[in-house]
Short mmCIF file of C-alpha atoms and ligand atoms in Angstrom, two decimals:
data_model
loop_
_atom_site.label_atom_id
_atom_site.label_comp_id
_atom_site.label_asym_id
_atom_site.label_seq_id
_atom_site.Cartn_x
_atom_site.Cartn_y
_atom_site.Cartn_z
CA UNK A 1 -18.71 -13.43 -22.56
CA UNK A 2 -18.00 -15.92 -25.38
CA UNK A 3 -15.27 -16.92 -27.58
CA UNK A 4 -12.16 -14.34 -27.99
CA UNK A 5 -13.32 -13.66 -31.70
CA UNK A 6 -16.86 -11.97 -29.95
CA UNK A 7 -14.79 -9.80 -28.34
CA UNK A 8 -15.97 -6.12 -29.12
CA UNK A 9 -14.15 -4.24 -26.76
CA UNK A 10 -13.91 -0.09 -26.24
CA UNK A 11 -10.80 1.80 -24.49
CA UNK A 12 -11.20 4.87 -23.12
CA UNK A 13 -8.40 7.18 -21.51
CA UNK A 14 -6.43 4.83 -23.92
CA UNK A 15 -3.28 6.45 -24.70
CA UNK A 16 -2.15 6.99 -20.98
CA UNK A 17 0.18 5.04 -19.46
CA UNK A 18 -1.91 1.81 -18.51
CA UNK A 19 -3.99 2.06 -21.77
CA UNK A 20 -0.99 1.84 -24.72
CA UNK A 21 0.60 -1.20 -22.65
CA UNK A 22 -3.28 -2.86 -22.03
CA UNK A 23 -4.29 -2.76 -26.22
CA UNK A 24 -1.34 -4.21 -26.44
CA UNK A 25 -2.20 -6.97 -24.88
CA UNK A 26 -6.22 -6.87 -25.37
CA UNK A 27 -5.18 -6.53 -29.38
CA UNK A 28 -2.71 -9.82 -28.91
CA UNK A 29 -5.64 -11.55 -27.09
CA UNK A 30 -8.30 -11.16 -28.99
CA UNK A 31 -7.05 -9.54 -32.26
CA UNK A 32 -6.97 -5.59 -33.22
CA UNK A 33 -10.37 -5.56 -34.89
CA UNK A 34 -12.16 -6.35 -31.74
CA UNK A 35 -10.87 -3.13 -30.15
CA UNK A 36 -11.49 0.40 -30.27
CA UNK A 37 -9.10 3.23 -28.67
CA UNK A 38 -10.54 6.20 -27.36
CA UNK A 39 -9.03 9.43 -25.45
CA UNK A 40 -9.56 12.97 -25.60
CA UNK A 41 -6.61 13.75 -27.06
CA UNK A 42 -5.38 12.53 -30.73
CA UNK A 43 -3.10 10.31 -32.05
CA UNK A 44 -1.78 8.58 -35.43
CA UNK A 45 0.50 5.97 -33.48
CA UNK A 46 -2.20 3.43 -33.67
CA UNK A 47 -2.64 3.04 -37.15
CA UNK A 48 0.71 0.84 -36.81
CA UNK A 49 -1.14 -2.34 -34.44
CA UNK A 50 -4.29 -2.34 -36.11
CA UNK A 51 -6.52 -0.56 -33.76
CA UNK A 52 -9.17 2.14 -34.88
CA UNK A 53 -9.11 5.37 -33.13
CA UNK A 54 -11.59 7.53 -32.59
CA UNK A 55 -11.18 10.34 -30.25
CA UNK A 56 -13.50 11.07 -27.43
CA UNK A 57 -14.14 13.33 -24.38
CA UNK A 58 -15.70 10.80 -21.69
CA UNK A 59 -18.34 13.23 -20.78
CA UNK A 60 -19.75 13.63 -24.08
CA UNK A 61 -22.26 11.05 -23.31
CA UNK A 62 -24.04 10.86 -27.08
CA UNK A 63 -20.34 10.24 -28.32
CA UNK A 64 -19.84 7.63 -26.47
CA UNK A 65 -23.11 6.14 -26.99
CA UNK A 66 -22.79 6.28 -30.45
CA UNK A 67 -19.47 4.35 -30.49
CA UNK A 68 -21.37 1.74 -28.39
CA UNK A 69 -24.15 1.17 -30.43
CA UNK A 70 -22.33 1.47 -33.75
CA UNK A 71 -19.38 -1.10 -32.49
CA UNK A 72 -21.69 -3.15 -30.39
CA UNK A 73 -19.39 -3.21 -27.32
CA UNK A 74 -19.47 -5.75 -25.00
CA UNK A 75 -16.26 -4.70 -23.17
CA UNK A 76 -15.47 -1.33 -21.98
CA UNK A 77 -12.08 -0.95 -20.40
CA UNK A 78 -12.87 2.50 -19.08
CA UNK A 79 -8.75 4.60 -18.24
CA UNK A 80 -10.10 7.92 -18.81
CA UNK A 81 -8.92 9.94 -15.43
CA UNK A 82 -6.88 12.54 -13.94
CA UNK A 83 -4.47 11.34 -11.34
CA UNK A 84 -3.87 12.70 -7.73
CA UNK A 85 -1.40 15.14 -8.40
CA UNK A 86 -3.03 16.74 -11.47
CA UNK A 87 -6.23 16.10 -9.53
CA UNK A 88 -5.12 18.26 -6.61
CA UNK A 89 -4.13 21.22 -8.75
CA UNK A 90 -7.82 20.91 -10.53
CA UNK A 91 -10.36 19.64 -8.22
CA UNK A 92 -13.48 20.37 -10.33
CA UNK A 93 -11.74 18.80 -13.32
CA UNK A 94 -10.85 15.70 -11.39
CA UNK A 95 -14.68 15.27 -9.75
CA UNK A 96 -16.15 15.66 -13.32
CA UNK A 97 -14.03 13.13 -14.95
CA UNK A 98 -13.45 10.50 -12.54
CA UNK A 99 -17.20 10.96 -11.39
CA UNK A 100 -19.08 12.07 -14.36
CA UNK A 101 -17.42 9.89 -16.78
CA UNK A 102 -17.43 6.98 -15.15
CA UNK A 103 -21.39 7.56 -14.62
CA UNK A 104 -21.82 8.14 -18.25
CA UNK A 105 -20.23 4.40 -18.32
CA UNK A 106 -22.06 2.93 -16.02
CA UNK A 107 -25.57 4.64 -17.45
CA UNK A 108 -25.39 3.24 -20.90
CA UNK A 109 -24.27 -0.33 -19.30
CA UNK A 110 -27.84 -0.90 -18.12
CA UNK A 111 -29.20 -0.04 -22.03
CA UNK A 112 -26.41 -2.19 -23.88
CA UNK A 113 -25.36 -4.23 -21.34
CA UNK A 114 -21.84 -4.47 -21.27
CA UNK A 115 -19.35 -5.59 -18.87
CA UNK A 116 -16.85 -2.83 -17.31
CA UNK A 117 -13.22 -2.85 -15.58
CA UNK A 118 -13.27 0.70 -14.09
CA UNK A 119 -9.59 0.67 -11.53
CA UNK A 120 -9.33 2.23 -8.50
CA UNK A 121 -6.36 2.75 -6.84
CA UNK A 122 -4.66 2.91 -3.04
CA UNK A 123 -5.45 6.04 -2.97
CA UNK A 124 -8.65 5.06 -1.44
CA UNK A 125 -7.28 5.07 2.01
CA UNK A 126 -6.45 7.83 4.47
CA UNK A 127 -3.52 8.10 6.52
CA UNK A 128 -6.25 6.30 9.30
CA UNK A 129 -5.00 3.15 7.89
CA UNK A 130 -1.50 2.30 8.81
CA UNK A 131 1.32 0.69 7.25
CA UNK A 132 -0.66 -2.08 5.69
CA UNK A 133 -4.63 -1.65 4.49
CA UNK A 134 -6.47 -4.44 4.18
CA UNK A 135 -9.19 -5.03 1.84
CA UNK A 136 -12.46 -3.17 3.94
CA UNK A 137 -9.72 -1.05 5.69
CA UNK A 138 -11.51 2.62 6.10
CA UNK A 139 -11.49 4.68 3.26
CA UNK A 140 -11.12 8.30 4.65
CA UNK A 141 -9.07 9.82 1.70
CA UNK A 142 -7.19 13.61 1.90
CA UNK A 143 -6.44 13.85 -1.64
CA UNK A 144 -9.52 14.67 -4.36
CA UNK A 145 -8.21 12.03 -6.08
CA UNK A 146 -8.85 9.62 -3.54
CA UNK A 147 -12.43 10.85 -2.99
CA UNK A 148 -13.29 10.03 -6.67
CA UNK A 149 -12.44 6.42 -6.29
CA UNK A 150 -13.76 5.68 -3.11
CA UNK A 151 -17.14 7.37 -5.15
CA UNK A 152 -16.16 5.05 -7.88
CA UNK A 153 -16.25 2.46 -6.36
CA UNK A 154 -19.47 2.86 -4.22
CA UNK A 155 -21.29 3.88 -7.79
CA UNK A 156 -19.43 0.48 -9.00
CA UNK A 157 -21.14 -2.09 -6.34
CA UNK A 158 -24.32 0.25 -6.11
CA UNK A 159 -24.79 -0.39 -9.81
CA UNK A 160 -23.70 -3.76 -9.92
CA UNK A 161 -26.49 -4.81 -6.74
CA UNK A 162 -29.52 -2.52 -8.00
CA UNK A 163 -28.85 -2.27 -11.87
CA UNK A 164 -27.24 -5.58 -12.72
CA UNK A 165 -24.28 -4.17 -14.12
CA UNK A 166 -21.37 -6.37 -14.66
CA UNK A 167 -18.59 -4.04 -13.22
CA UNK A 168 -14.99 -5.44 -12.37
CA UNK A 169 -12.47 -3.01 -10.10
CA UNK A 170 -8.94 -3.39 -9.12
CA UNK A 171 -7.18 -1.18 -6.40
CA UNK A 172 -3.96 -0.59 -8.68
CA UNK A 173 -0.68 0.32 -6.45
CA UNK A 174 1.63 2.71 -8.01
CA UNK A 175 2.62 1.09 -11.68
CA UNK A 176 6.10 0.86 -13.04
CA UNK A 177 6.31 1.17 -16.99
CA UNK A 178 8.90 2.31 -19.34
CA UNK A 179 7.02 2.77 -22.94
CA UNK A 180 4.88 5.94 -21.88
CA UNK A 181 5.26 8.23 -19.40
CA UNK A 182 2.87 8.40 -16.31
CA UNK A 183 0.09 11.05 -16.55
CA UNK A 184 0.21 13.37 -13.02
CA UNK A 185 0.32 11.29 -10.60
CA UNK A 186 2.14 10.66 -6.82
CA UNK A 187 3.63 7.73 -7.84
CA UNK A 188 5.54 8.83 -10.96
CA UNK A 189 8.97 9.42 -9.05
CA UNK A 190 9.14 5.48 -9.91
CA UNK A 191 9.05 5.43 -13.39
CA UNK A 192 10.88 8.87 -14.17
CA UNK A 193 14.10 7.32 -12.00
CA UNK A 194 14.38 4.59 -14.23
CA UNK A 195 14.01 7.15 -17.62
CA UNK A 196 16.53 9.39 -15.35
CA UNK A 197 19.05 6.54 -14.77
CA UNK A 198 18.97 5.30 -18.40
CA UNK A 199 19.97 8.87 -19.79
CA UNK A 200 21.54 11.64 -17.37
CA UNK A 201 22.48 9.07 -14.54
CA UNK A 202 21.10 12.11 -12.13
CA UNK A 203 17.87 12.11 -10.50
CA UNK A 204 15.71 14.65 -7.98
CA UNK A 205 13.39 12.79 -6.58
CA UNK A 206 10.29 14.59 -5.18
CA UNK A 207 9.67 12.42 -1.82
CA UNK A 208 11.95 11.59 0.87
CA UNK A 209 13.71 8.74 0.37
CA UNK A 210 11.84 7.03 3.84
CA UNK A 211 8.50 6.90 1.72
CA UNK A 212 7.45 3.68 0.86
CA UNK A 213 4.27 3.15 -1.01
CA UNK A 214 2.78 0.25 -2.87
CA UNK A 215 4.12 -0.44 -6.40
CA UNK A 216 3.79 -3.17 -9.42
CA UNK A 217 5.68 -3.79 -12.39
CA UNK A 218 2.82 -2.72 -15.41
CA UNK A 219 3.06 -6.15 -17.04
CA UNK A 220 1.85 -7.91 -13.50
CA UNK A 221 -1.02 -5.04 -13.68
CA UNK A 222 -2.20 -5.82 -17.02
CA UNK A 223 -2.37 -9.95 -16.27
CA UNK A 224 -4.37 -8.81 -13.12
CA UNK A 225 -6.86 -6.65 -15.61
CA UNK A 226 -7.55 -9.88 -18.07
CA UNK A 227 -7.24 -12.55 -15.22
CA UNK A 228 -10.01 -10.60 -13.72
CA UNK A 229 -11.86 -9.40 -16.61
CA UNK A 230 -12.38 -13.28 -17.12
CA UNK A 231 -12.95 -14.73 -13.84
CA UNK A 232 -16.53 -16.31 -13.51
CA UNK A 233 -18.82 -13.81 -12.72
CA UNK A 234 -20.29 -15.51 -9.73
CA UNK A 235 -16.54 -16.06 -7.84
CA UNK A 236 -16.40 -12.30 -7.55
CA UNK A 237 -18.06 -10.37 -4.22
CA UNK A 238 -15.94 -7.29 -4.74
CA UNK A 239 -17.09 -4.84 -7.31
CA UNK A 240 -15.32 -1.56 -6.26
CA UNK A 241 -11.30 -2.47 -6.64
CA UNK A 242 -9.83 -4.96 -4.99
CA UNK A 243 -6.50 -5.00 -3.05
CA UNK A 244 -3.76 -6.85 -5.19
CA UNK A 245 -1.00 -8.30 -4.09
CA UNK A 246 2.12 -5.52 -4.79
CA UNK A 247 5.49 -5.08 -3.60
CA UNK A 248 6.43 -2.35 -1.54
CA UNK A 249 9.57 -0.42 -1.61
CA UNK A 250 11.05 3.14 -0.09
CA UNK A 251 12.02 5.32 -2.89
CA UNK A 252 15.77 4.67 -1.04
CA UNK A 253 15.99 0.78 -1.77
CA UNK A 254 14.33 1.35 -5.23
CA UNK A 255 17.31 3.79 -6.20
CA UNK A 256 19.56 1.48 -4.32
CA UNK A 257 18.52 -1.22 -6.60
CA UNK A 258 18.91 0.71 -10.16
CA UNK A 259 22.59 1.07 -8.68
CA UNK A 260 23.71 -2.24 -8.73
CA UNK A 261 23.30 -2.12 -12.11
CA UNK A 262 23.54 1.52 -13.14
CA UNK A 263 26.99 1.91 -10.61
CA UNK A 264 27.28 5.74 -11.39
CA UNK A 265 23.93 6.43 -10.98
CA UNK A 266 22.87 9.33 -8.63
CA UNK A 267 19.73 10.07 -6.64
CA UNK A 268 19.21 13.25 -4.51
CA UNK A 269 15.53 13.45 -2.48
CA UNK A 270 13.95 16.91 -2.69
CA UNK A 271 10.21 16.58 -1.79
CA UNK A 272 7.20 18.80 -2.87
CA UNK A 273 3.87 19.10 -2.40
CA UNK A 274 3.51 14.94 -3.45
CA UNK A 275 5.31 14.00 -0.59
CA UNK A 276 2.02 15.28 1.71
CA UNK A 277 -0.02 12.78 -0.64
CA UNK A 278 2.37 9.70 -0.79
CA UNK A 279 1.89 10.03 3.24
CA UNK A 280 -1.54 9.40 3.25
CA UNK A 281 -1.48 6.57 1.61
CA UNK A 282 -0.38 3.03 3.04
CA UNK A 283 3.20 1.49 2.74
CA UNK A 284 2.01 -1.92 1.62
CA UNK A 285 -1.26 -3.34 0.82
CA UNK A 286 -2.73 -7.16 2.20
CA UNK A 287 -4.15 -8.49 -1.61
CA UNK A 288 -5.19 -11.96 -0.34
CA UNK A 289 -8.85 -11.59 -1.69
CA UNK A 290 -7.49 -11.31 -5.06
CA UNK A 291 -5.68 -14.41 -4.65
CA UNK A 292 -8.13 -16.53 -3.38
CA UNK A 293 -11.07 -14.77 -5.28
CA UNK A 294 -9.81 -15.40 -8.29
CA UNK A 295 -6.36 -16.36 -8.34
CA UNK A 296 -4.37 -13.73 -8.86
CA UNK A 297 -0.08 -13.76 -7.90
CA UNK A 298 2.57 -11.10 -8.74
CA UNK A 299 5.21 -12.47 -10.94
CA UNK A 300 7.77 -9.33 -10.73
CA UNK A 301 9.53 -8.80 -7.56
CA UNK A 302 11.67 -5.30 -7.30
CA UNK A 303 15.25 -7.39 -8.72
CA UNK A 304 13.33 -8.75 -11.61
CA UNK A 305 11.05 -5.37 -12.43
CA UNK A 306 14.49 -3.20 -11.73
CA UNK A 307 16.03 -5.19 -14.37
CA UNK A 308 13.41 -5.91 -17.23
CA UNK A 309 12.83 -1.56 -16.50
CA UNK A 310 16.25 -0.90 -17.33
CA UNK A 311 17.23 -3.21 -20.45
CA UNK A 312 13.87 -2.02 -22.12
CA UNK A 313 14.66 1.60 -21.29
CA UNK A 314 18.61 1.30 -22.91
CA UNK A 315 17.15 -1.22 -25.86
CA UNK A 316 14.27 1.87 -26.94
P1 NAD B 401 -2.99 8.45 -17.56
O1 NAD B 401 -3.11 9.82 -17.03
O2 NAD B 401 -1.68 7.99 -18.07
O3 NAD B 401 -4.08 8.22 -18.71
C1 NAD B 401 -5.39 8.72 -18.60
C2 NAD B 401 -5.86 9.06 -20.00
O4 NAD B 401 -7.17 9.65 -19.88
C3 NAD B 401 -4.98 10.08 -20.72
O5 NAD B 401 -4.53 9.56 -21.96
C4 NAD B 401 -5.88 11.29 -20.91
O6 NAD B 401 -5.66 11.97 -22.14
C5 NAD B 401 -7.26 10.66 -20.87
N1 NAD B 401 -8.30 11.60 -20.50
C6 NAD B 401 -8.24 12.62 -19.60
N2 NAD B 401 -9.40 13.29 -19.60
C7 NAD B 401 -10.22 12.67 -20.49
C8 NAD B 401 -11.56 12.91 -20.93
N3 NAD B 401 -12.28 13.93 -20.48
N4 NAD B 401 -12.08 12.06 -21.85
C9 NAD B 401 -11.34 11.04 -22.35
N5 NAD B 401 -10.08 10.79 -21.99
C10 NAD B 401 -9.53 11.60 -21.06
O7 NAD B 401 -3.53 7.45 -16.44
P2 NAD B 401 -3.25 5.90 -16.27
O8 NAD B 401 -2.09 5.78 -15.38
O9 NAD B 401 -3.26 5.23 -17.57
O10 NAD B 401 -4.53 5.52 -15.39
C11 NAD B 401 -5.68 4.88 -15.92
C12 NAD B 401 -6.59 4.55 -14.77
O11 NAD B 401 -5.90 3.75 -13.81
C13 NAD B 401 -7.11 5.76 -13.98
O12 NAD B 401 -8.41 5.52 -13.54
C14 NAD B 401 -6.18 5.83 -12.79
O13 NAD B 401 -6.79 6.46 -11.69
C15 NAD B 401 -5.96 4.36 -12.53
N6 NAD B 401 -4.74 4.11 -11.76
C16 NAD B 401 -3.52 4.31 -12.30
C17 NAD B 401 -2.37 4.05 -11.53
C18 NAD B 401 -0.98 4.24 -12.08
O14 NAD B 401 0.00 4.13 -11.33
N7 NAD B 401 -0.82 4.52 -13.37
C19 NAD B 401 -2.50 3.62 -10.21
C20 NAD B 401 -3.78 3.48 -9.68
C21 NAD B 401 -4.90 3.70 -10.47
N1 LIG B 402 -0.35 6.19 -9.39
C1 LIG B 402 -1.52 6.91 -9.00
C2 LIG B 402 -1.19 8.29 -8.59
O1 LIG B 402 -0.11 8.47 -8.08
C3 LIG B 402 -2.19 6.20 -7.83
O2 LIG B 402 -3.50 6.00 -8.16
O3 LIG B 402 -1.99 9.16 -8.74
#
């Protein structure tokens, strides 16, 4: 890839929770004209940074080739997903997206030869794994969800070996954001807290407050998507999603946290049918291959996140 100004880069799933916060930064990196947004729903709101629109369903495969060949991408940031809770309540759904639409991807990378970030997520492991999972930890999944990105991830490195594809994949933990509102997943007890705390000072939070899961603040997320997206080619042997450093935290110290600055803050702990998936996952993760792949280091620690969540939340 060549100078920022080359840049022609497609979004897709781009108005979820990861994608608003990620154009942001791809449109201060390399300027709004080089991007395009995509998502199968619609939206006005980016008229405002600059960024064309357009919307697309992911499995509509001549759609997206079209948008390919008429922007000549060379970037494809590919967010279009359902998460694990969603997932579980549509498995079909969830196989078709997460499968199908990342193959339509991956197909039309051999024609126009584009590279890909396609993320994967800790919900690649099983309850198998323990406390911590380590980078080729088994991936025995119980949630659809799961089973999509350990697929994903095989398609990524099967392409990448046979087809030449230049595919990039990150395991994200759960991801802590305030400007939009997580899409279905396990880990969203973590960001609605901080919207709860901020308004009604009352929260129900739907796991125990024992479970402890891999998290990241978003902003540490994106740097690890455009630190990676521009690592050398050649330094990379992981094309599936790799472990990243992340912090990990019961849903008891994170509310403990928000109190020492919200003081009358309260948080009860009713769990549903998410608590059975936040279980099978692992409490931390070991992300050492990212760091010494290509460098990567968390900035936010809980104290810092905690506090950056909740000035943003009461200054929007
Ligand atoms: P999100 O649910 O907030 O956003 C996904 C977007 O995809 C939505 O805007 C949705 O409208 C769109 N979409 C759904 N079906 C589509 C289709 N058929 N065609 C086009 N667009 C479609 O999810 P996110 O949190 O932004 O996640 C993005 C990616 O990161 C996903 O692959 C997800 O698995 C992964 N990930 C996210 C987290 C997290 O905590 N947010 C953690 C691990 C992995
Ligand atoms: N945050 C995501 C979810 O809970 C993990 O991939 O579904």
């Amino acid at each position: 890839m060549g100078e920022a100004s080359e840049r022609r880069i497609l979004v897709t799933g781009a108005l979820g929770q990861i994608g608003m916060e990620l154009l942001r930064a791809l449109s201060f990196k390399h300027g709004s004209n080089a991007i395009i947004a995509t998502d199968i729903r619609e939206t006005n709101d980016l008229e405002k940074m600059g960024i064309k629109f357009q919307k697309l369903d992911i499995l509509d495969l001549e759609g997206l080739e079209d948008i390919i060949k008429n922007f000549k991408i060379n970037e494809v940031y590919h967010l279009a997903a359902i998460l694990s809770a969603s997932g579980e309540k549509n498995p079909s759904l969830c196989w078709d997206i997460n499968v199908n639409g990342l193959l339509n991807v991956l197909e039309l990378s051999r024609k126009y030869k584009y590279r890909i970030f396609s993320p994967s997520s800790i919900a690649v492991f099983g309850s198998d794994v323990g406390k911590i999972a380590l980078q080729n930890s088994l991936l025995n999944p119980s949630t659809i969800y799961g089973i999509t990105k350990v697929t994903g991830e095989l398609m990524a490195e099967y392409y990448h070996s046979s087809h030449d594809v230049d595919i990039r994949g990150l395991r994200y933990p759960g991801l802590i954001s305030w400007e939009v509102m997580p899409g279905g997943g396990t880990t969203d007890y973590a960001v609605e807290i901080f919207h709860a705390a901020t308004s009604s000072k009352k929260y129900t939070c739907f796991v125990s407050e024992e479970t402890r899961l891999p998290m990241m603040y978003m902003k540490d997320a994106i740097r690890a998507t455009l630190e990676l997206m521009d690592a050398p080619s050649e330094k990379l042997t992981i094309r599936g999603g790799y472990n990243l450093p992340s912090l990990s935290f019961s849903a008891k110290e994170l509310s403990e946290k928000i109190k020492e600055e919200i003081l009358d803050f309260e948080c009860e702990y009713i769990p549903d049918h998410r608590q059975e998936y936040a279980n099978s996952w692992p409490d931390d993760v070991d992300g050492s291959m990212s760091e010494k792949e290509w460098g990567f280091s968390l900035e936010y620690d809980l104290d810092l996140m905690c506090k950056e969540m909740i000035s943003s939340l009461k200054n929007n």
